[in-house]
PDB file of C-alpha atoms and ligand atoms in Angstrom:
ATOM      1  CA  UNK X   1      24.527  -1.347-108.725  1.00 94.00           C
ATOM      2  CA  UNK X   2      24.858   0.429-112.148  1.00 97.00           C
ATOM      3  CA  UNK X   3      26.675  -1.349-115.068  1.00 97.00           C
ATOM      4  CA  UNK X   4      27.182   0.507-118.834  1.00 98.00           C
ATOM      5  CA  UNK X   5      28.048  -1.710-121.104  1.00 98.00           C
ATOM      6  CA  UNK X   6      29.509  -0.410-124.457  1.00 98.00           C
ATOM      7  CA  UNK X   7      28.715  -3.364-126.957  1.00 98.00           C
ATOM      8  CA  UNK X   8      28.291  -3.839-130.768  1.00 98.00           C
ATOM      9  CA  UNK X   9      25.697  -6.556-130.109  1.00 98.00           C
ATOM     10  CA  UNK X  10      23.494  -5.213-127.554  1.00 98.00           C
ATOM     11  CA  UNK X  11      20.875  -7.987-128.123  1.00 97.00           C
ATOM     12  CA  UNK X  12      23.459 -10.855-126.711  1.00 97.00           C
ATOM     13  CA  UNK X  13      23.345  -9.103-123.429  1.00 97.00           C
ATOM     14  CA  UNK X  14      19.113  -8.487-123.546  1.00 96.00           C
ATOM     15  CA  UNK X  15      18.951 -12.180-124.174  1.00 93.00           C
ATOM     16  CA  UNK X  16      21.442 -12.955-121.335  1.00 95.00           C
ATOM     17  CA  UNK X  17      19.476 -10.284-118.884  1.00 94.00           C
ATOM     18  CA  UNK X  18      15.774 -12.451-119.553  1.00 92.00           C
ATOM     19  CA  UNK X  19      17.119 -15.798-118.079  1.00 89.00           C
ATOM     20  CA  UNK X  20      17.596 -18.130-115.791  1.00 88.00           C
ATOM     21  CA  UNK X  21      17.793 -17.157-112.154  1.00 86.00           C
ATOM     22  CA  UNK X  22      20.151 -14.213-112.339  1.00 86.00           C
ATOM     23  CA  UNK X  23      17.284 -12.331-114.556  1.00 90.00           C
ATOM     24  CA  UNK X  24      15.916 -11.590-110.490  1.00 90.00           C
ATOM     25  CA  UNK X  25      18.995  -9.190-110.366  1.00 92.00           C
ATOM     26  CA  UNK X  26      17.986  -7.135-113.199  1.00 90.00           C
ATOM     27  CA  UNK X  27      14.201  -7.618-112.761  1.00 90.00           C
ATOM     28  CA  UNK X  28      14.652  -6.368-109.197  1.00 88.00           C
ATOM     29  CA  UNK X  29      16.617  -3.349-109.773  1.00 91.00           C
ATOM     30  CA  UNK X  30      19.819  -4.676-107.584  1.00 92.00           C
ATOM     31  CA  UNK X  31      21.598  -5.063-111.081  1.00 94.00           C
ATOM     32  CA  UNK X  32      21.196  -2.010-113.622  1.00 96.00           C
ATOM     33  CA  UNK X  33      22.130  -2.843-116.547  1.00 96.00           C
ATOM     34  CA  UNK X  34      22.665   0.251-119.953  1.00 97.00           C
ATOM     35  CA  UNK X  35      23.719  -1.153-123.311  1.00 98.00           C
ATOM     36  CA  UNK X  36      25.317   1.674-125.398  1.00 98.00           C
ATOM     37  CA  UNK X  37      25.876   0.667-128.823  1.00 98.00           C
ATOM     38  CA  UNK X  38      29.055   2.609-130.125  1.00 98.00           C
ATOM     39  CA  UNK X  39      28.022   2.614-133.659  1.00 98.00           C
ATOM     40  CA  UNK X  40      25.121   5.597-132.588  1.00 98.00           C
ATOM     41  CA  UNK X  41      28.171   7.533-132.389  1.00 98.00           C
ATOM     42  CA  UNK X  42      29.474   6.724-135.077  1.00 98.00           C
ATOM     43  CA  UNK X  43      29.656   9.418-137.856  1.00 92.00           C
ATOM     44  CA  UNK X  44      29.215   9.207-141.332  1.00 91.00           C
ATOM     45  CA  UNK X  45      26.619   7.616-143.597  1.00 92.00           C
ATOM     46  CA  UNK X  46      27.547   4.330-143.047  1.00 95.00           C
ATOM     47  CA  UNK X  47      28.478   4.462-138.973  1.00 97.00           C
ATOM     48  CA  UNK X  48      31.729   2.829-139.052  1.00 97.00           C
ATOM     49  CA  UNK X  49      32.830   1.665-136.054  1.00 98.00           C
ATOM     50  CA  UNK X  50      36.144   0.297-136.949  1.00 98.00           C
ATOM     51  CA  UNK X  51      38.899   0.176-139.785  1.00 98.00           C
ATOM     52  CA  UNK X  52      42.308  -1.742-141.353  1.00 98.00           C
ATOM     53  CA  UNK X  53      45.250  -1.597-138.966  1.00 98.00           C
ATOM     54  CA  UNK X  54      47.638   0.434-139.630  1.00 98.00           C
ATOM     55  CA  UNK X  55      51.209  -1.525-140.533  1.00 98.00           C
ATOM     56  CA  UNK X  56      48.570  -3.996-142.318  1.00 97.00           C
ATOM     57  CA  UNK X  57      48.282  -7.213-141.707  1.00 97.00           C
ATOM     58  CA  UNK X  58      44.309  -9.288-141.195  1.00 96.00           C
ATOM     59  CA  UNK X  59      41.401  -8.052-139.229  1.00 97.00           C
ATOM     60  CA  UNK X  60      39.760  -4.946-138.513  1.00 98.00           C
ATOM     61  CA  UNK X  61      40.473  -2.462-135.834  1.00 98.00           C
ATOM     62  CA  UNK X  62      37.488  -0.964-133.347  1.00 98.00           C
ATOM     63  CA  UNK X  63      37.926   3.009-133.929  1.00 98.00           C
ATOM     64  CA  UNK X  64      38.570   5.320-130.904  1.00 98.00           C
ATOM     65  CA  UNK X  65      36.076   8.285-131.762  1.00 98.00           C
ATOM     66  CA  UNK X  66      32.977   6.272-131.656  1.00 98.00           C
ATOM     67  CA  UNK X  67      34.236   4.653-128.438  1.00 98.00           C
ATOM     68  CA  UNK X  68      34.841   7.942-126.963  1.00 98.00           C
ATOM     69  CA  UNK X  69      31.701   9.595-127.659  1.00 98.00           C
ATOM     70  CA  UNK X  70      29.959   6.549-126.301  1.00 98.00           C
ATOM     71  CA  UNK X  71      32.082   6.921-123.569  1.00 98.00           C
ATOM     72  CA  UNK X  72      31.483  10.796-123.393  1.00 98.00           C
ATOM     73  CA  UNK X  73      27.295   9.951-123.334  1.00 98.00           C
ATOM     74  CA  UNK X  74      27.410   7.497-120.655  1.00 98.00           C
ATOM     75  CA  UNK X  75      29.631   9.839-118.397  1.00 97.00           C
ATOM     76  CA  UNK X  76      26.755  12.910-119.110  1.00 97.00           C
ATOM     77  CA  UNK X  77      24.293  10.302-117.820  1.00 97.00           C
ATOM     78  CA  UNK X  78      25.686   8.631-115.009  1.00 96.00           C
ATOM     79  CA  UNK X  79      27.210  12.194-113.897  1.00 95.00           C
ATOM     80  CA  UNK X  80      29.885  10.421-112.579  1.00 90.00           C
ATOM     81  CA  UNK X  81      33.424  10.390-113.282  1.00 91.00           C
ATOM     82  CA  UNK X  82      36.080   7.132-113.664  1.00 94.00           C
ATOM     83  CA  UNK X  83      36.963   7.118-110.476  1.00 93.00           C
ATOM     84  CA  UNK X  84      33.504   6.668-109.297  1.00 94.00           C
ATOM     85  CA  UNK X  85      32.781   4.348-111.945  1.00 96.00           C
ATOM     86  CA  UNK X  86      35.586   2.334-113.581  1.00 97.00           C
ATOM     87  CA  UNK X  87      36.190   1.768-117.444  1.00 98.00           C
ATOM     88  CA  UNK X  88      36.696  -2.433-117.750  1.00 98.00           C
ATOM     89  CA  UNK X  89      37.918  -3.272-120.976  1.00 98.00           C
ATOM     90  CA  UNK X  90      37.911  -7.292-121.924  1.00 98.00           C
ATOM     91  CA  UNK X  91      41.186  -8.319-122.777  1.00 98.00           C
ATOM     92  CA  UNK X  92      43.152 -11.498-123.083  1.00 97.00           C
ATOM     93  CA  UNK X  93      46.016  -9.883-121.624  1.00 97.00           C
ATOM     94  CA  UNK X  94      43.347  -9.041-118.164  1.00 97.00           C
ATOM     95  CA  UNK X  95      44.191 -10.300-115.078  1.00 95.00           C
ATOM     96  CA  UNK X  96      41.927 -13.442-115.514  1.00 97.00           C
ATOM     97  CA  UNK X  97      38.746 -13.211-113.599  1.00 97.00           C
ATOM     98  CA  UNK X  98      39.000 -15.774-110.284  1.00 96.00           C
ATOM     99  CA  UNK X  99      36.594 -15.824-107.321  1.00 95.00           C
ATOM    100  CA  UNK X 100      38.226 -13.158-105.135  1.00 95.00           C
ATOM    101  CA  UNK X 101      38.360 -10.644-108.199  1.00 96.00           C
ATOM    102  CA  UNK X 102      34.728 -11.272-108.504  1.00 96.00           C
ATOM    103  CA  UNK X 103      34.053 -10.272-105.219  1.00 95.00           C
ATOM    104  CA  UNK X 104      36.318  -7.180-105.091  1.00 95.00           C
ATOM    105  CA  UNK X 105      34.308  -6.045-108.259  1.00 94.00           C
ATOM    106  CA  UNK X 106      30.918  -6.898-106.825  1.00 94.00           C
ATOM    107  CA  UNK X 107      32.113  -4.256-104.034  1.00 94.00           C
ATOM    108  CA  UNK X 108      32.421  -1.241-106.468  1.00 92.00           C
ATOM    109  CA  UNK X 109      29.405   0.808-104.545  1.00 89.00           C
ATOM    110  CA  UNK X 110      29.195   3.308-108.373  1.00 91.00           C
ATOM    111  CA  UNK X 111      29.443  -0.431-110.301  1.00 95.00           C
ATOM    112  CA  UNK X 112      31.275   0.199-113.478  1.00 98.00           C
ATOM    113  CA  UNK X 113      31.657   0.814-117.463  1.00 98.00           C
ATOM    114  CA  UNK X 114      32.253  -2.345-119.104  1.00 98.00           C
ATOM    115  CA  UNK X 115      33.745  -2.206-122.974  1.00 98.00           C
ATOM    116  CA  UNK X 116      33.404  -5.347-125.119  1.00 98.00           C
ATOM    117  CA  UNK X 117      36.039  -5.410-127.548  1.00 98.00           C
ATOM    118  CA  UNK X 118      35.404  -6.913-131.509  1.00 98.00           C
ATOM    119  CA  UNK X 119      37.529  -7.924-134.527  1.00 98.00           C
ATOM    120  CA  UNK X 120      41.113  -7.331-133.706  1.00 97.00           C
ATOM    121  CA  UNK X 121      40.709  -5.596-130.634  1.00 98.00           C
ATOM    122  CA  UNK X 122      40.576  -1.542-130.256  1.00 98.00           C
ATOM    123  CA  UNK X 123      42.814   1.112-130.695  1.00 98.00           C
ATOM    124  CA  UNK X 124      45.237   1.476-127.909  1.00 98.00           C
ATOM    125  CA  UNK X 125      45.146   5.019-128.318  1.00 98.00           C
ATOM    126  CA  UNK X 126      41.522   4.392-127.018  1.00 98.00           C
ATOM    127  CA  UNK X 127      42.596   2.020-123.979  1.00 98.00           C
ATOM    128  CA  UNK X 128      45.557   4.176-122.488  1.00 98.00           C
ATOM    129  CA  UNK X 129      43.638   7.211-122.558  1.00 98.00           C
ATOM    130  CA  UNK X 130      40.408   5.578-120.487  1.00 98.00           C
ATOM    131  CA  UNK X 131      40.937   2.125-119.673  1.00 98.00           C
ATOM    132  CA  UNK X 132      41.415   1.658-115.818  1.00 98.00           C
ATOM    133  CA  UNK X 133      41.561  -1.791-115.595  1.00 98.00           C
ATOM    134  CA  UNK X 134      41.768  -5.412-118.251  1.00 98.00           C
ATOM    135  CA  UNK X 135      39.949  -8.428-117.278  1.00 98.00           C
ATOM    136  CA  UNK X 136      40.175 -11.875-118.895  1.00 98.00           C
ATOM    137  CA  UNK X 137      38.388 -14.560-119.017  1.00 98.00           C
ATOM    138  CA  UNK X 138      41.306 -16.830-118.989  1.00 97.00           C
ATOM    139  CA  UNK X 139      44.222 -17.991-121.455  1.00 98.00           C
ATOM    140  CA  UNK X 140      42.253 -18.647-125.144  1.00 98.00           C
ATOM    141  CA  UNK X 141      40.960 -15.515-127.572  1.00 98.00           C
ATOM    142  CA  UNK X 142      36.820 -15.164-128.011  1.00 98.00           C
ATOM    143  CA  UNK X 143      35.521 -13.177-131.001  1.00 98.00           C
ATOM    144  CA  UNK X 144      33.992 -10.494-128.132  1.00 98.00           C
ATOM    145  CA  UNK X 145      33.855  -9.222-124.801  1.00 98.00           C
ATOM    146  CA  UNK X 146      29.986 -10.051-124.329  1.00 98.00           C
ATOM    147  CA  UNK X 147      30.775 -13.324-123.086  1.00 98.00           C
ATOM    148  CA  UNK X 148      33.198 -11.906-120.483  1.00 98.00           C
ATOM    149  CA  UNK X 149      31.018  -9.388-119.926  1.00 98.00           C
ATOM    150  CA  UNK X 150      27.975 -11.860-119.115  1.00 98.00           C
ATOM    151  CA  UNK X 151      30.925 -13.935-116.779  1.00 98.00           C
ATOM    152  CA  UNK X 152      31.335 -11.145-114.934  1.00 98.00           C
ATOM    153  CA  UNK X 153      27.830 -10.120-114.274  1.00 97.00           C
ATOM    154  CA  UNK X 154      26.549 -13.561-113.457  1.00 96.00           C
ATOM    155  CA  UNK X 155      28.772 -14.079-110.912  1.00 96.00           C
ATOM    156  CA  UNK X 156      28.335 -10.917-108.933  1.00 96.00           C
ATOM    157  CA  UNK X 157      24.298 -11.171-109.487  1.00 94.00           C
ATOM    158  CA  UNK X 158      25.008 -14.963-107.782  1.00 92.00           C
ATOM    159  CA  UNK X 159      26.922 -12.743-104.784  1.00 92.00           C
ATOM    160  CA  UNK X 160      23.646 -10.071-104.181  1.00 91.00           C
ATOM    161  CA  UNK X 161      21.129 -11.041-101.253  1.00 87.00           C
ATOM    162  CA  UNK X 162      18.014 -12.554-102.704  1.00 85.00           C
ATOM    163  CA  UNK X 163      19.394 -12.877-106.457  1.00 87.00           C
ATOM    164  CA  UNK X 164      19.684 -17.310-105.371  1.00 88.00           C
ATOM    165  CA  UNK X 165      16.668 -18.854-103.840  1.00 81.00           C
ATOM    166  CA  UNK X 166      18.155 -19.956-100.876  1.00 82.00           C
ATOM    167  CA  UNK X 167      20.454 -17.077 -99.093  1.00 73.00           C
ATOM    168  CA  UNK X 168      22.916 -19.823 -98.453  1.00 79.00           C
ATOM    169  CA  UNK X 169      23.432 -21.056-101.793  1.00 81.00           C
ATOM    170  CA  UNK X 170      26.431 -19.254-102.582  1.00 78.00           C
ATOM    171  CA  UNK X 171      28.106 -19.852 -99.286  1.00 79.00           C
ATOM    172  CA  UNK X 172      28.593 -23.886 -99.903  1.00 82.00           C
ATOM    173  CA  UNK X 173      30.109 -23.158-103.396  1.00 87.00           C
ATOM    174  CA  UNK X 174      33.324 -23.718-105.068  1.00 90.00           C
ATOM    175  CA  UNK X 175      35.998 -21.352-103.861  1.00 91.00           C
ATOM    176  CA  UNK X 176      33.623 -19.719-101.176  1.00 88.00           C
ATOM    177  CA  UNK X 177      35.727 -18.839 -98.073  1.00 85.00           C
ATOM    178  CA  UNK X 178      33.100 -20.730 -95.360  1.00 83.00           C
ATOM    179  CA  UNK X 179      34.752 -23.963 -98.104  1.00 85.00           C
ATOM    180  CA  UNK X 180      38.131 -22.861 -97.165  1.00 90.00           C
ATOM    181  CA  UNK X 181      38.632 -22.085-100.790  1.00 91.00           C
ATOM    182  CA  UNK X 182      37.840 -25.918-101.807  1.00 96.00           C
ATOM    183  CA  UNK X 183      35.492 -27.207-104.518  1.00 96.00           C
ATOM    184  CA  UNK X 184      31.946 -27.879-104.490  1.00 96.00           C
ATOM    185  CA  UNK X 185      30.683 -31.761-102.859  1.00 96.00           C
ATOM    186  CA  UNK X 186      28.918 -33.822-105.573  1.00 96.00           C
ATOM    187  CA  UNK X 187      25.237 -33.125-105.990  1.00 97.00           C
ATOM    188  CA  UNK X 188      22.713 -36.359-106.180  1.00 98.00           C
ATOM    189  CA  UNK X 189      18.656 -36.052-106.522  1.00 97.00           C
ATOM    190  CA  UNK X 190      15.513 -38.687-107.376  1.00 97.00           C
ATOM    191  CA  UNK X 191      15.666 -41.521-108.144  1.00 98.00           C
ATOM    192  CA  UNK X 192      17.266 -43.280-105.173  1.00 98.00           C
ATOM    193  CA  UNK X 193      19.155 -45.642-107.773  1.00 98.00           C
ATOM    194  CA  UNK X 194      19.568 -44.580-111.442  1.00 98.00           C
ATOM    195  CA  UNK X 195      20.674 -47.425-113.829  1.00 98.00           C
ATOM    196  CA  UNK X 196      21.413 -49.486-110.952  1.00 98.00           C
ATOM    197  CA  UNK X 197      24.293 -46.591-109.772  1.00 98.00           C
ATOM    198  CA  UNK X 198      22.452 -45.530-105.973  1.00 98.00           C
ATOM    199  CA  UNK X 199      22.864 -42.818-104.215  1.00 98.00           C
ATOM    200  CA  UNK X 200      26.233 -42.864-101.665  1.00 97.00           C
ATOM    201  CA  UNK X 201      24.370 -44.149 -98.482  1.00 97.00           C
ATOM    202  CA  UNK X 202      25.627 -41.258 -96.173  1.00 96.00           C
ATOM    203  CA  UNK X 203      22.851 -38.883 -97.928  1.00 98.00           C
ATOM    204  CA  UNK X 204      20.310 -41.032 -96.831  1.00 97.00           C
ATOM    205  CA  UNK X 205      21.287 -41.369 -93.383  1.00 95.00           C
ATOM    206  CA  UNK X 206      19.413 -38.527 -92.352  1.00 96.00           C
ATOM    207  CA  UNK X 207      21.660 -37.556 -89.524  1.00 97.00           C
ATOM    208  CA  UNK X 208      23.444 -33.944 -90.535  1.00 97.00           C
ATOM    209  CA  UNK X 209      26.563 -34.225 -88.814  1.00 97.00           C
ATOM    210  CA  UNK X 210      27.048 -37.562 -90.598  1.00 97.00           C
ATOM    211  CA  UNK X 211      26.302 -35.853 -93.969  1.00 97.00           C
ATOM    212  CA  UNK X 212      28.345 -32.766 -93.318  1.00 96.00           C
ATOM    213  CA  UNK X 213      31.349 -34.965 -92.497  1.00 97.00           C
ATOM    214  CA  UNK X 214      30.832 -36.716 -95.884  1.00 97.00           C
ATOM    215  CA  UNK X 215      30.273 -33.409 -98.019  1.00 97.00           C
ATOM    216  CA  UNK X 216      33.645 -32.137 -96.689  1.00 97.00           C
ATOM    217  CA  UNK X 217      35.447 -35.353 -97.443  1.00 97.00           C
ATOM    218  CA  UNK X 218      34.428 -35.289-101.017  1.00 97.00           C
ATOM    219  CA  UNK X 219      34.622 -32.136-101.295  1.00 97.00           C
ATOM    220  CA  UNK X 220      38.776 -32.276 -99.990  1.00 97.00           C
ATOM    221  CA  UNK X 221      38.775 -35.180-102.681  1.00 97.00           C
ATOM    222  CA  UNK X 222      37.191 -33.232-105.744  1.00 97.00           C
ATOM    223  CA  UNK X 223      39.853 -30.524-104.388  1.00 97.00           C
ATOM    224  CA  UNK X 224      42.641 -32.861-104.506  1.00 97.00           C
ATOM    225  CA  UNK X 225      41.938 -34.821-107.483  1.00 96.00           C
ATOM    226  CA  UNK X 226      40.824 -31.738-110.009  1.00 97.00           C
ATOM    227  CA  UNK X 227      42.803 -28.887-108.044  1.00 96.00           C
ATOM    228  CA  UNK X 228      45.429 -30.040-105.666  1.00 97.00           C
ATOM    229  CA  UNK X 229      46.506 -26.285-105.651  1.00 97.00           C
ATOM    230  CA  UNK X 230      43.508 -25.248-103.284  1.00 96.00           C
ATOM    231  CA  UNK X 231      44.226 -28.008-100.960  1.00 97.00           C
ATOM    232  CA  UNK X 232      47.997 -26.584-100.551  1.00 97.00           C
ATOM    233  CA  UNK X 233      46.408 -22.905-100.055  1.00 96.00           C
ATOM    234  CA  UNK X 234      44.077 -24.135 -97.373  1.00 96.00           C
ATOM    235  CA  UNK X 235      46.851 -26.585 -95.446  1.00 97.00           C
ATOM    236  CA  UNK X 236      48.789 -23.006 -95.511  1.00 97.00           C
ATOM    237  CA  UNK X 237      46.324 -20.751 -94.350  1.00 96.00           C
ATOM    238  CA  UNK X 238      45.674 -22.946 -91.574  1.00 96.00           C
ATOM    239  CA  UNK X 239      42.125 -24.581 -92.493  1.00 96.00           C
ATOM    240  CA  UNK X 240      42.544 -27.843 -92.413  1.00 97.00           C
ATOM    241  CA  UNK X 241      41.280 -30.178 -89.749  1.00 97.00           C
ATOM    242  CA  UNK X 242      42.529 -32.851 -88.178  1.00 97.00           C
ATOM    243  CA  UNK X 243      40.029 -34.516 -89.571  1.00 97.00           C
ATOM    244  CA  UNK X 244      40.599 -32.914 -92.806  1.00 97.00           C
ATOM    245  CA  UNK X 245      44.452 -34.078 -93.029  1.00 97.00           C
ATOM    246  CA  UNK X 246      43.300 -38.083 -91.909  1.00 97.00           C
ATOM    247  CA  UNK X 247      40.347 -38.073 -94.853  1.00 96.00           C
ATOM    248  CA  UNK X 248      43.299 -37.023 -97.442  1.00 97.00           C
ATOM    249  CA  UNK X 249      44.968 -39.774 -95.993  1.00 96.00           C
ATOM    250  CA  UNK X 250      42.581 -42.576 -96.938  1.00 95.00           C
ATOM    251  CA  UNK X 251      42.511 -40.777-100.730  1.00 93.00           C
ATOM    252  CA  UNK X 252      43.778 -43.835-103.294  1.00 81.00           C
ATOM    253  CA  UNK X 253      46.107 -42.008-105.583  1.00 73.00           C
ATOM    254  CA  UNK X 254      44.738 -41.620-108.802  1.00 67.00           C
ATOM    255  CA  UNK X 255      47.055 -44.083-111.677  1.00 70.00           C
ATOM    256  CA  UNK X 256      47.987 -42.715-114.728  1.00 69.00           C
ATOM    257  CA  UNK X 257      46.633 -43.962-117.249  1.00 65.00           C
TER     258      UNK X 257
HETATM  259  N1  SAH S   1      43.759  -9.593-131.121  1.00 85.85           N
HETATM  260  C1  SAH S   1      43.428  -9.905-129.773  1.00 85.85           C
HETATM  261  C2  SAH S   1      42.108 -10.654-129.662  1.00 85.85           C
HETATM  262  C3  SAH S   1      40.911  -9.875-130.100  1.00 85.85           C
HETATM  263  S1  SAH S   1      39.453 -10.769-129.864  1.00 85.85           S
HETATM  264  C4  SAH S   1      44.536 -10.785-129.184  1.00 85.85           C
HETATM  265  O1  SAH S   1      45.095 -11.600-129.908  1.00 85.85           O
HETATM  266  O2  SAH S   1      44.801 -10.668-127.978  1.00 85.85           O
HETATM  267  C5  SAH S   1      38.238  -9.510-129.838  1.00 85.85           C
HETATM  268  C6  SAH S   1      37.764  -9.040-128.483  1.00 85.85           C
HETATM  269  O3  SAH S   1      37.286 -10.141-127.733  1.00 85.85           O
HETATM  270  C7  SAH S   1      38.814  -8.422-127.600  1.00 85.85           C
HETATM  271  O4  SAH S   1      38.975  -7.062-127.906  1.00 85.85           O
HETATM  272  C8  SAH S   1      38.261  -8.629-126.216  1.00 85.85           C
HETATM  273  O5  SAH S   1      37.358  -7.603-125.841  1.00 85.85           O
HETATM  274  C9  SAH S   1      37.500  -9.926-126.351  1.00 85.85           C
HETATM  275  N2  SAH S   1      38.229 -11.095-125.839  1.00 85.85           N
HETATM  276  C10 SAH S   1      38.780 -12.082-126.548  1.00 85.85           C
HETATM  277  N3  SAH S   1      39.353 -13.012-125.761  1.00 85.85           N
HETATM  278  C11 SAH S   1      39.150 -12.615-124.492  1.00 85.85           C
HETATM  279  C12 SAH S   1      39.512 -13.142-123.214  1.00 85.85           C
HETATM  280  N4  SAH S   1      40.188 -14.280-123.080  1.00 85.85           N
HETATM  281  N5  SAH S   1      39.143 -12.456-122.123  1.00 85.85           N
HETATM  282  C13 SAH S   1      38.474 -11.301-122.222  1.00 85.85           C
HETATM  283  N6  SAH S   1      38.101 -10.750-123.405  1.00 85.85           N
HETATM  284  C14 SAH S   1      38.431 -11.385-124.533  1.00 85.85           C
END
């Protein structure tokens, strides 16, 4: 799968790319990854790549022409056009990225153009004439869209067969549908007792059905402590056992403070 990703700081993404276990997806081909640095198309002797807004006021502005004759390049050398390969912008005013819009992304079979914005943003002239979709990373303003643009290619890497270790790795995550859309169970490893705190006894037992059943209580608990939202959603779509619905039940409501 083929990202482009138009960026003033093409060495934030390189250092991303080299690390940790996601670096398998673009080591093993199953994530491409182009950086295209607008200011190479920029003209002039100093390559400016943006300017004051116009109507005034602080900041600079990201200028369309460079942006378009990045965009123009990256076209001639995919060969493809937007509707086989979408432009992304990152924008605050994106619908914010969320599990199920990861996974509808990680299905784009061309993979996609992303544009990280700087300074004040770009011109809109820019964005209605090639933008096909905004994504944010959620309700607060970052100086770029690398970081977004790093969100959204670590989690899709974390959805490709053989980018985790273990196949199933991803399945018995937060918000995976085979959790009924819950969060994660606590994690515990060596030592057995860690400044006298042990580990809960049910991961010891060594019988799985035992530990299952305890995974998927704390699990429901996390879910109903941190997001009590995801517990509604999977009462409505039907997911919750028996089982499920009695473990809630022993739950001590959490006191204000
Ligand atoms: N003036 C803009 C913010 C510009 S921040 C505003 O107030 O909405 C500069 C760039 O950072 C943006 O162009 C965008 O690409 C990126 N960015 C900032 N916050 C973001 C967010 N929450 N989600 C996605 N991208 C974001």
């Amino acid at each position: 799968m083929r990202f482009d990703i138009i960026t003033l700081f093409p060495e934030l993404l390189r250092a991303f790319m080299a690390s940790g276990v996601i670096r398998r997806a673009f080591d093993g081909g199953l994530l491409q990854v182009h950086l295209w640095n607008p200011r190479e198309y920029a003209g002039g002797n100093y390559r400016r790549v943006d300017d004051r807004p116009f109507g005034g006021g602080p900041g600079m502005v990201m200028l369309a022409e460079p942006l378009w004759q990045c965009l123009s390049a990256i076209r001639a050398h995919r060969q493809q056009d937007r509707k086989q390969a979408p432009l992304l912008y990152f924008s605050p005013l994106g619908e914010a990225l969320n599990h199920e819009r990861v996974k509808a992304w990680s299905q784009l079979t061309g993979g996609a153009v992303l544009l990280c914005g700087r300074y004040e943003g770009i011109d809109q002239r820019f964005i209605d004439a090639h933008v096909d979709a905004q994504i944010s990373l959620g309700d607060f303003v970052l100086s770029g869209g690398e970081i977004p643009a790093m969100a959204l290619l670590d989690a899709i890497a974390r959805l490709m067969p053989g980018v985790l270790q273990d196949p199933d790795s991803h399945v018995s995550e937060s918000f995976n549908p085979s959790m009924n859309g819950l969060l994660d169970f606590p994690h515990y490893t060596r030592p057995e007792v860690w400044q006298g705190d042990p580990v809960p006894k049910a991961l010891l037992s060594g019988n799985h059905a035992h530990i299952q059943a305890w995974r998927r209580a704390q699990s429901l608990a996390l879910s109903q402590r941190y997001r009590p939202d995801l517990v509604v959603a999977a009462r409505t779509a039907q997911q919750l056992s028996p089982q499920d619905e009695a473990d809630l039940l022993k739950l001590v409501p959490i006191q204000p403070n």
